[in-house]
PDB file of C-alpha atoms and ligand atoms in Angstrom:
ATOM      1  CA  UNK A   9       2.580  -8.622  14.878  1.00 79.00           C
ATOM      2  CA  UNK A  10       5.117  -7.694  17.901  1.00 92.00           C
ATOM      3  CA  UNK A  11       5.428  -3.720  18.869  1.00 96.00           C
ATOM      4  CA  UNK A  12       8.046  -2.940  20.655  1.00 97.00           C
ATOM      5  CA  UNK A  13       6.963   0.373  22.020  1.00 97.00           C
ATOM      6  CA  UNK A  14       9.883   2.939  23.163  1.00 97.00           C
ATOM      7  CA  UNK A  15       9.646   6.318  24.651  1.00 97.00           C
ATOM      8  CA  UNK A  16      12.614   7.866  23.078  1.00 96.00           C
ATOM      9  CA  UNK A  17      15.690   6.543  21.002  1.00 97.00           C
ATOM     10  CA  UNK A  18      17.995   8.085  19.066  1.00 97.00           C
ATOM     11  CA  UNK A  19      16.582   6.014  15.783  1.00 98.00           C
ATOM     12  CA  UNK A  20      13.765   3.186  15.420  1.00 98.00           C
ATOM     13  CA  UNK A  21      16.042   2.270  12.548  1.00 98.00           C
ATOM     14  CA  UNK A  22      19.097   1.964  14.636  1.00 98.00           C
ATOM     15  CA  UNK A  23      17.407   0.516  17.860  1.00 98.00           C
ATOM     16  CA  UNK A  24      15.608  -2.396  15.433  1.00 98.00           C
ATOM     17  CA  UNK A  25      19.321  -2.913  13.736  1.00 98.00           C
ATOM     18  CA  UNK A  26      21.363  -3.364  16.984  1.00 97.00           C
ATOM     19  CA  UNK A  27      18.194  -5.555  18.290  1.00 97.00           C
ATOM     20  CA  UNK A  28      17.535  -7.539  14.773  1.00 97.00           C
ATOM     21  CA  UNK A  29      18.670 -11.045  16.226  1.00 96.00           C
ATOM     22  CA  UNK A  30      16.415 -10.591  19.197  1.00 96.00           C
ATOM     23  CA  UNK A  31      13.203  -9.079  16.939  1.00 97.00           C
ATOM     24  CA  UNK A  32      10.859 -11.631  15.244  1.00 97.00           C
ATOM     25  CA  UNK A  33       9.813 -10.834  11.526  1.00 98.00           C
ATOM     26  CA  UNK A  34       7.056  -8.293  11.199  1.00 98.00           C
ATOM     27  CA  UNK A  35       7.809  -6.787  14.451  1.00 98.00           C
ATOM     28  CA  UNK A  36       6.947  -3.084  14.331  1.00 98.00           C
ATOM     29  CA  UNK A  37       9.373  -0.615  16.729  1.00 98.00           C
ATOM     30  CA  UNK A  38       8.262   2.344  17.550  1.00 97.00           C
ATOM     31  CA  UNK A  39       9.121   5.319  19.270  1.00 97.00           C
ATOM     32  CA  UNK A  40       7.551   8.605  21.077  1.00 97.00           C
ATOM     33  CA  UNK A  41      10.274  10.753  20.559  1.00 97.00           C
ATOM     34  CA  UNK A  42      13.924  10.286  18.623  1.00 97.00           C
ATOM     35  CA  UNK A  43      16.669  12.051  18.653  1.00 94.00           C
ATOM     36  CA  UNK A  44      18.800  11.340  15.889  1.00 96.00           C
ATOM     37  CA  UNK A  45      16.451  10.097  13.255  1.00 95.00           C
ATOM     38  CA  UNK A  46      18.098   9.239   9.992  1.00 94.00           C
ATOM     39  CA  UNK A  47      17.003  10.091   6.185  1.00 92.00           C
ATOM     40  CA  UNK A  48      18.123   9.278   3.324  1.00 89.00           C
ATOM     41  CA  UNK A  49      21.312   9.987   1.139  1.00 82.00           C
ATOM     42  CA  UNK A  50      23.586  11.083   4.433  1.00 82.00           C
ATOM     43  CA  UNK A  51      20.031  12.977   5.478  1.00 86.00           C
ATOM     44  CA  UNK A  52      18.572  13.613   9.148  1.00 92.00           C
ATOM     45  CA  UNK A  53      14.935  13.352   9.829  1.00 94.00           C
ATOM     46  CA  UNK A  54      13.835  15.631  12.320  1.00 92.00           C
ATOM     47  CA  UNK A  55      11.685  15.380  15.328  1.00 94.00           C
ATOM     48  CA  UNK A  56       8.828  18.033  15.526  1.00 94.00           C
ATOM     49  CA  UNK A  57       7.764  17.184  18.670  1.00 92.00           C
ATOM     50  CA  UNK A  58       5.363  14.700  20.672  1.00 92.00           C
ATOM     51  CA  UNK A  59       2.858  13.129  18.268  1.00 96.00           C
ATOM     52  CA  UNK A  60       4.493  12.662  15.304  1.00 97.00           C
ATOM     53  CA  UNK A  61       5.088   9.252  14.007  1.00 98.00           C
ATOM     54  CA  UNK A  62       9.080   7.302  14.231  1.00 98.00           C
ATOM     55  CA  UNK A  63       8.808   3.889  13.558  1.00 98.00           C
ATOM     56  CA  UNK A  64      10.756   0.882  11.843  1.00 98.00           C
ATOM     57  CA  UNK A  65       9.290  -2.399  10.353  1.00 98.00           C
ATOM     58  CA  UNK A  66      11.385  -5.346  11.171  1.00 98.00           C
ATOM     59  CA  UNK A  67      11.366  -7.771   8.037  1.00 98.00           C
ATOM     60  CA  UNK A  68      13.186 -11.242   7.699  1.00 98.00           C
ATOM     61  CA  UNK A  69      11.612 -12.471   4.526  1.00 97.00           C
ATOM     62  CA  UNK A  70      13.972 -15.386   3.557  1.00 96.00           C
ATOM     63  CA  UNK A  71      17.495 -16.190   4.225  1.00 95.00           C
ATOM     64  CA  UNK A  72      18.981 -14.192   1.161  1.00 95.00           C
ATOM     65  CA  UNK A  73      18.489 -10.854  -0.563  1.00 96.00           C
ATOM     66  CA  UNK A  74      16.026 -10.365  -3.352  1.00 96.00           C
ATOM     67  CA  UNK A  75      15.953  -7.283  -5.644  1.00 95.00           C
ATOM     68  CA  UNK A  76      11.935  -7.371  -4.875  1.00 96.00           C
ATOM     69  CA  UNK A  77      13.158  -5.907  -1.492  1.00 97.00           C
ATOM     70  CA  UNK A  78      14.339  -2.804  -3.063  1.00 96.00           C
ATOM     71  CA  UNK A  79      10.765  -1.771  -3.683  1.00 98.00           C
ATOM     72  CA  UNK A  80       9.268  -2.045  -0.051  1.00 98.00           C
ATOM     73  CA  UNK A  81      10.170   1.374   0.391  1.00 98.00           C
ATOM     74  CA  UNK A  82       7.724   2.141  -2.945  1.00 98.00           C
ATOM     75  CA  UNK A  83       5.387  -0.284  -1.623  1.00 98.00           C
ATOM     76  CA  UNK A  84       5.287   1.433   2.431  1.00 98.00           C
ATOM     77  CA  UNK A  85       4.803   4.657   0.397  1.00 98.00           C
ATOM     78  CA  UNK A  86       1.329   3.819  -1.812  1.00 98.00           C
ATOM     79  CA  UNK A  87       0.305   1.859   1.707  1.00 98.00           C
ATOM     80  CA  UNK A  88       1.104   5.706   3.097  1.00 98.00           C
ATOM     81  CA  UNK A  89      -1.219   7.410   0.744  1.00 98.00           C
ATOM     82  CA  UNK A  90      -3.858   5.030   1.402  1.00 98.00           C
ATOM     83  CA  UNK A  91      -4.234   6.334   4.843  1.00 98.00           C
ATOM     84  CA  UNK A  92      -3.475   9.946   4.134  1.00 98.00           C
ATOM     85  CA  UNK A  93      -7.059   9.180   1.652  1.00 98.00           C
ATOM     86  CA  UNK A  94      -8.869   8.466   4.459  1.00 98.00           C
ATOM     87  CA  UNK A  95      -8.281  11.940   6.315  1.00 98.00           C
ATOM     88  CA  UNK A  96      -9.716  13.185   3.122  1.00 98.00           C
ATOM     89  CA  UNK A  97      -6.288  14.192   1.127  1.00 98.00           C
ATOM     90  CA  UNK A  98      -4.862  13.567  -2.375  1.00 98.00           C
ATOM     91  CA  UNK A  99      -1.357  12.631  -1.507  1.00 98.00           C
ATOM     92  CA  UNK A 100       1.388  12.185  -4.306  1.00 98.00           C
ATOM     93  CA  UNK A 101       4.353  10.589  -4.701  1.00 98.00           C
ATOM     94  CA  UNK A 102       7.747  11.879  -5.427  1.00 97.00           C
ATOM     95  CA  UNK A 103      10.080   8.937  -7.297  1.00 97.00           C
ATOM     96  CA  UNK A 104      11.268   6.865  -5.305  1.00 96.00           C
ATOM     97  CA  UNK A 105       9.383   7.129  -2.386  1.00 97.00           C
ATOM     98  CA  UNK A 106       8.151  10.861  -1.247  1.00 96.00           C
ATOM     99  CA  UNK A 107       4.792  11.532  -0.014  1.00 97.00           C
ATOM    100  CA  UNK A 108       3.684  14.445  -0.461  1.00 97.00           C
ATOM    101  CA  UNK A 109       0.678  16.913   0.339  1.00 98.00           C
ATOM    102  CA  UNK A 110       0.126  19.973  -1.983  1.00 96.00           C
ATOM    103  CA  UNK A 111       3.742  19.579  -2.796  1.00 95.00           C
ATOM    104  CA  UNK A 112       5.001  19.673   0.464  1.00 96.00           C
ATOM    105  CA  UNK A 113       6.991  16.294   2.257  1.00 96.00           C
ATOM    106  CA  UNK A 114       4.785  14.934   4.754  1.00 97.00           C
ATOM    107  CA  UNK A 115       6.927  11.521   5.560  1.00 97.00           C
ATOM    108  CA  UNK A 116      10.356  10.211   4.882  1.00 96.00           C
ATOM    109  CA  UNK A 117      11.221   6.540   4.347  1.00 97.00           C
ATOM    110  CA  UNK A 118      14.300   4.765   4.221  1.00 97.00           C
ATOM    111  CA  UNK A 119      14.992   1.047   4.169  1.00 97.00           C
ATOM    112  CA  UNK A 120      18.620  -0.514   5.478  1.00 97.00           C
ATOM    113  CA  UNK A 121      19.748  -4.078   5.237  1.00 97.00           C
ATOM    114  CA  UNK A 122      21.377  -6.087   7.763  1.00 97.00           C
ATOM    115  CA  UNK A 123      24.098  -8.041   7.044  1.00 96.00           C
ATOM    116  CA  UNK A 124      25.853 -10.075   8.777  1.00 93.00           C
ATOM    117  CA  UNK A 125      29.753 -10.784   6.576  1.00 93.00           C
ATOM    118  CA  UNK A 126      28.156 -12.204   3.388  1.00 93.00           C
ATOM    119  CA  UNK A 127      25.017 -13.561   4.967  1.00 95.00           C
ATOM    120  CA  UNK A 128      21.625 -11.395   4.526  1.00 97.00           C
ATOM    121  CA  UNK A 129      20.048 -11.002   8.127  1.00 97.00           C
ATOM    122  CA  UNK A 130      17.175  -9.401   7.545  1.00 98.00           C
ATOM    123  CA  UNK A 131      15.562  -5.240   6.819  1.00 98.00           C
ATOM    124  CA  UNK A 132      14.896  -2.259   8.067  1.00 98.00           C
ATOM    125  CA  UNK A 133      12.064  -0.284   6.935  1.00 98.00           C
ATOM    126  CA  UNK A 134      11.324   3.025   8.813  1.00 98.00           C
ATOM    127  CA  UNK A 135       8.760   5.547   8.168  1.00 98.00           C
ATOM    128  CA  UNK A 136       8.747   9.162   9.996  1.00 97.00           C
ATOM    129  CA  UNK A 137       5.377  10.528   9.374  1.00 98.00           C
ATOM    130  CA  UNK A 138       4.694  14.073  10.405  1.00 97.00           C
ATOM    131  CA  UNK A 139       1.646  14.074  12.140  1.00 98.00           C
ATOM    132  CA  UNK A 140       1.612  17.229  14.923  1.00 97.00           C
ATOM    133  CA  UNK A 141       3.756  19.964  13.610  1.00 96.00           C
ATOM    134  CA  UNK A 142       3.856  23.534  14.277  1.00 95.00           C
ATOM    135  CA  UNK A 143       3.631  25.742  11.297  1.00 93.00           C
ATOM    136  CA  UNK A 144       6.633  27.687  12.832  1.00 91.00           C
ATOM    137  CA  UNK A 145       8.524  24.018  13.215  1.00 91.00           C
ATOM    138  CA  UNK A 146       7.852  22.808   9.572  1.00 92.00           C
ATOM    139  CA  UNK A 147       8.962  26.369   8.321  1.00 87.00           C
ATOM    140  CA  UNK A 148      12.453  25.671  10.259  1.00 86.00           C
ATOM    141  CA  UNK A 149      12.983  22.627   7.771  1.00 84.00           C
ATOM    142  CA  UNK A 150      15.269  24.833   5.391  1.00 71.00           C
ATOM    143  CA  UNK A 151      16.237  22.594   2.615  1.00 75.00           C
ATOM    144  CA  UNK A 152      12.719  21.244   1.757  1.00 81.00           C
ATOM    145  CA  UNK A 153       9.009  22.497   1.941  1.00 91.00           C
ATOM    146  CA  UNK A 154       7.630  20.476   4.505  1.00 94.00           C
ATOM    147  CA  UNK A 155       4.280  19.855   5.950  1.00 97.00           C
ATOM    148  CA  UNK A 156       2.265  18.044   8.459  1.00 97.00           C
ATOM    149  CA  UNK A 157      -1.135  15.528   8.597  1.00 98.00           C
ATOM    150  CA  UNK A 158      -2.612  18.392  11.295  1.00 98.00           C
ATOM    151  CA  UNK A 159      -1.805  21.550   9.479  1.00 97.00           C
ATOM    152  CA  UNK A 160      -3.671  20.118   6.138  1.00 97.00           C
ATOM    153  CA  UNK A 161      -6.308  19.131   7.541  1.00 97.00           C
ATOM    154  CA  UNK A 162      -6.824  21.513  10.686  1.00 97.00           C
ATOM    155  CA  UNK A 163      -7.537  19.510  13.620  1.00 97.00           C
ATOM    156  CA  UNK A 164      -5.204  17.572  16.043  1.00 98.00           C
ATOM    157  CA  UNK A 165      -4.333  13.371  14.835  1.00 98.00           C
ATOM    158  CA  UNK A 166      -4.370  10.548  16.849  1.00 98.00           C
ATOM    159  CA  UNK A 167      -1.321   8.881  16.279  1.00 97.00           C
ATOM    160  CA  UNK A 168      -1.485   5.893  17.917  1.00 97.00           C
ATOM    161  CA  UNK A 169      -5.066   5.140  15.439  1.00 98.00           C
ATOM    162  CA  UNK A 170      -2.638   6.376  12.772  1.00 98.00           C
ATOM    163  CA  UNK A 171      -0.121   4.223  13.241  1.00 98.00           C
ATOM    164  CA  UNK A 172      -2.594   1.002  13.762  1.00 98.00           C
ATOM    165  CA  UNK A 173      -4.357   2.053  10.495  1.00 98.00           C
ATOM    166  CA  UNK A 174      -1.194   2.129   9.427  1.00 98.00           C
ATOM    167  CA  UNK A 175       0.246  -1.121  10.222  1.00 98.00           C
ATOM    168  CA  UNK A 176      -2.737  -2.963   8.784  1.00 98.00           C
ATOM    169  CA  UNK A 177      -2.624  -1.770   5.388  1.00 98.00           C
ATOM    170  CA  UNK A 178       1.293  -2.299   5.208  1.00 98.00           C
ATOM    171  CA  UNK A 179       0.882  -6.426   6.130  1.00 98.00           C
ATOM    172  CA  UNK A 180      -2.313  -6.816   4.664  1.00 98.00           C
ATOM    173  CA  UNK A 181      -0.760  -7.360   1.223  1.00 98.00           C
ATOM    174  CA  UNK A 182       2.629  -8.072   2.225  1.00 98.00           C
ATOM    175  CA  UNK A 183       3.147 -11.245   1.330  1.00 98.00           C
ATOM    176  CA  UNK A 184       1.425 -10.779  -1.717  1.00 98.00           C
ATOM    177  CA  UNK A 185       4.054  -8.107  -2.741  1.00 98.00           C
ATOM    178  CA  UNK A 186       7.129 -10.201  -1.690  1.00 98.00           C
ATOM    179  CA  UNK A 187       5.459 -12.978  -4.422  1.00 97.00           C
ATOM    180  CA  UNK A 188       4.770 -10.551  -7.650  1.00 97.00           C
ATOM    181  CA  UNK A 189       7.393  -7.480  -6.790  1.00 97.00           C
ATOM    182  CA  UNK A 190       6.487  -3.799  -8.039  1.00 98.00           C
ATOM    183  CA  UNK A 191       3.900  -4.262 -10.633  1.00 97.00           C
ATOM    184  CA  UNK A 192       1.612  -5.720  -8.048  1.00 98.00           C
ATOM    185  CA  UNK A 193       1.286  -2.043  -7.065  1.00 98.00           C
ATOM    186  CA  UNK A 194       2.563  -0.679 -10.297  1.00 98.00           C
ATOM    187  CA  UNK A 195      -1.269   0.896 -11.087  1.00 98.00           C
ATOM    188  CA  UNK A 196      -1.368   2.488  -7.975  1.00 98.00           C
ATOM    189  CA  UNK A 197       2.140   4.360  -8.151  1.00 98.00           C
ATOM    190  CA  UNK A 198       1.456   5.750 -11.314  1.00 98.00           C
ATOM    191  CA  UNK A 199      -1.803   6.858 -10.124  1.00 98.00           C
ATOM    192  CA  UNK A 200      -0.349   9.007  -7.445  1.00 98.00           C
ATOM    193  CA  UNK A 201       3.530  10.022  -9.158  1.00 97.00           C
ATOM    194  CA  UNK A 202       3.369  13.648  -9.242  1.00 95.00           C
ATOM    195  CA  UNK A 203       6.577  13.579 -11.569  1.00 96.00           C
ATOM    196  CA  UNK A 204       5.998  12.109 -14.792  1.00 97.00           C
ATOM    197  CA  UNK A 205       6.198  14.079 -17.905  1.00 95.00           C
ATOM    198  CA  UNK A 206       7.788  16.806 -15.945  1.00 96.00           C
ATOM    199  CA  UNK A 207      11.179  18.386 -16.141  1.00 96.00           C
ATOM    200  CA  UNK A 208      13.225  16.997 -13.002  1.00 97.00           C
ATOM    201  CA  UNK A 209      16.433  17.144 -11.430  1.00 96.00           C
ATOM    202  CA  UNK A 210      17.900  13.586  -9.704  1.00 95.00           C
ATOM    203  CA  UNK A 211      20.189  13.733  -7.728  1.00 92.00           C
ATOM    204  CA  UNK A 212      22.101  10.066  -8.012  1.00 91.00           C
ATOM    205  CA  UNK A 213      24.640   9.600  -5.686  1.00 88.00           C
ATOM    206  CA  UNK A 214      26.614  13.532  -5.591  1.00 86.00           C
ATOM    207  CA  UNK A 215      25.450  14.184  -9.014  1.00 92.00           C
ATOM    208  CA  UNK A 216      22.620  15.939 -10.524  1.00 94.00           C
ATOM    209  CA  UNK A 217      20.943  14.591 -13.324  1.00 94.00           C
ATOM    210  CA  UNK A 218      18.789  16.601 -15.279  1.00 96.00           C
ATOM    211  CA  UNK A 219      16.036  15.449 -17.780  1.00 96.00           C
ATOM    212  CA  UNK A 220      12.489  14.533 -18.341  1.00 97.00           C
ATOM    213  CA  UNK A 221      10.540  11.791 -16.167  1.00 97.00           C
ATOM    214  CA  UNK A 222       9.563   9.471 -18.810  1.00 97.00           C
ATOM    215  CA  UNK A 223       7.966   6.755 -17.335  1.00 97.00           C
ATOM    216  CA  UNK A 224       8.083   3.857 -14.225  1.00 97.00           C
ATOM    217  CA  UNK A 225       9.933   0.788 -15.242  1.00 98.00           C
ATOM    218  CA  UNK A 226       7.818  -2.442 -13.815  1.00 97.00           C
ATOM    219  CA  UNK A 227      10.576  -2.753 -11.366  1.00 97.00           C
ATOM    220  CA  UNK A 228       9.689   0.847 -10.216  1.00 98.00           C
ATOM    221  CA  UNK A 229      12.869   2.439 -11.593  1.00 98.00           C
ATOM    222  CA  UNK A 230      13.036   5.789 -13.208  1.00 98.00           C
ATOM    223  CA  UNK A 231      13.396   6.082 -17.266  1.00 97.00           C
ATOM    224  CA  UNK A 232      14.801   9.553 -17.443  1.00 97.00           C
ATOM    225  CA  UNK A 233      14.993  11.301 -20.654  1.00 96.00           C
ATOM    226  CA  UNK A 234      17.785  13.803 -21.464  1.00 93.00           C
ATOM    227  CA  UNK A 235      18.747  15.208 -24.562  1.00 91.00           C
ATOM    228  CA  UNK A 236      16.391  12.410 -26.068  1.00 89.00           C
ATOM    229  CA  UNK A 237      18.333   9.359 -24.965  1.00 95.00           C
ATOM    230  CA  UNK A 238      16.630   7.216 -22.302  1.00 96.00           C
ATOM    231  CA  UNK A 239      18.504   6.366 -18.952  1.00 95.00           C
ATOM    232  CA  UNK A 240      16.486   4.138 -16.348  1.00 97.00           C
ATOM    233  CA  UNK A 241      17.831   5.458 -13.201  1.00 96.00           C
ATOM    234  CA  UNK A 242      17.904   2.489  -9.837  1.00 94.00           C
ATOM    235  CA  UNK A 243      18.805   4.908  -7.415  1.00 92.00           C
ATOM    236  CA  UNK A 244      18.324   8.681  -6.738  1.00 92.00           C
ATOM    237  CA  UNK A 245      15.898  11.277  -5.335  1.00 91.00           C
ATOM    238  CA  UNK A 246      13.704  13.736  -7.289  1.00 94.00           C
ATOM    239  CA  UNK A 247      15.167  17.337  -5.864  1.00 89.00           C
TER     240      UNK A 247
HETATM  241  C1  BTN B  16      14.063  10.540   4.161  1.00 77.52           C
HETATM  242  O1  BTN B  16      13.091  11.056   3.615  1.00 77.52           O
HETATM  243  O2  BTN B  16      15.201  11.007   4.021  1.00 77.52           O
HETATM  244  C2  BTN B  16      13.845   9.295   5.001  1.00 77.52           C
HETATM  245  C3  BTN B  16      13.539   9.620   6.431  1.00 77.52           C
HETATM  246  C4  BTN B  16      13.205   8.398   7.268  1.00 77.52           C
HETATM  247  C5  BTN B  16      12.880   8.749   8.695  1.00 77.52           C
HETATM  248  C6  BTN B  16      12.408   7.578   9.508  1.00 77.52           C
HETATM  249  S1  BTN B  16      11.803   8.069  11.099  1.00 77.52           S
HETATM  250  C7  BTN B  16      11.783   6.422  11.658  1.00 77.52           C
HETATM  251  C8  BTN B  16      13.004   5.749  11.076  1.00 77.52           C
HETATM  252  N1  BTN B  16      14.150   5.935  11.945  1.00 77.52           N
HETATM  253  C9  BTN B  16      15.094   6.686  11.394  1.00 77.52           C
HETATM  254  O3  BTN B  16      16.169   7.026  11.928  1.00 77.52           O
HETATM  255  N2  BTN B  16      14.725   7.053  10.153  1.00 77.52           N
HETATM  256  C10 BTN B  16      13.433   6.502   9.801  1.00 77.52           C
END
């Protein structure tokens, strides 16, 4: 595995997109700081400082796209959660791909593809993981309740160890869940989604969707129950 190891960008995401032809597959980029860090659905990601974690798997699994791809992002986040168990925390996830710590965001992920005209090139899988926050800076985060890895569990991280730690348990069983998809980690997802049975707003696209959280589809969609008709829902966040 190839890091590329940067002091300060304005995205991994958009530094490993612009440099895709030159990156091998499985390269890692990483940065210290970044400046315009980009979330999903039109989101920013924002930096809270020295210490936290920005960085961007490079992927080139084959020469074409394969729906399998559309559940790395579920994949990084139960890969997430293992780690966050080892600093002693329960971690949850929020469908698709929030982790969470007592109900509050502590990492963002959002995958991009790269094509080139018709022809797949390649993905983009970045992961902010807040790591060193200030309780003042995480309260500054209006639109979501947001937290950080040192503020649950009361002592400073080592990020680069993080990010190592990290890194291994995300290729460890990589190629394993390129060959069986989702319900390779199906068990595991279910084990930590904090949403099921619960009343939930999605927001799909710039509509809001309300309903009950059925169940996980074994390609990790959403089956969303409103007004007693099922809807299995691709795409969307949990508000
Ligand atoms: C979200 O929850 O909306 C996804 C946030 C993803 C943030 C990470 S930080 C590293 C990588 N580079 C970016 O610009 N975004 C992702």
């Amino acid at each position: 595995m190839e890091t590329i190891s940067l002091k300060k960008v304005k995205s991994t995401n958009l530094y490993a997109k612009e440099h895709l032809a030159e990156l091998s597959d499985k390269s890692v980029v990483h940065a210290v700081r970044q400046d315009e860090g980009r979330g999903r659905l039109q989101r920013k990601w924002v930096d809270l400082g020295e210490g936290n974690l920005f960085m961007s798997f490079v992927l080139k699994p084959s020469d074409s796209f394969d729906e399998i791809y559309s559940n790395l992002t579920q994949y990084l986040s139960v890969k997430l959660c293992k780690i966050l168990e080892t600093y002693g925390l329960e971690p949850q996830i929020k469908w698709p791909n929030d982790v969470l710590i007592h109900g509050k965001k502590i990492a963002g992920i959002l995958s991009e593809t790269v094509m080139q005209g018709a022809n797949f090139k390649g993905l983009v899988l970045g992961i902010g993981v807040n790591l060193n926050a200030t309780e003042d800076s995480v309260k500054e985060i209006i639109d979501k309740d947001v937290t950080a890895l040192n503020l649950e569990i009361g002592n400073a991280v080592d990020s680069e160890s993080f990010r190592t730690a990290l890194c291994e348990e995300f290729f460890k069983d990589y190629d394993e869940f390129l060959e069986k998809g989702f319900e390779f980690i199906k068990s595991d997802y279910i084990n930590k989604a904090c949403f099921l049975d619960k009343e939930v707003c999605v927001k799909v696209f710039d509509k809001e969707r309300k309903g009950v959280a059925k169940s996980v589809t074994d390609k990790g969609e959403l089956v969303l129950s409103e007004n007693n008709e099922d809807f299995v829902l691709t795409i969307g966040d949990i508000l």
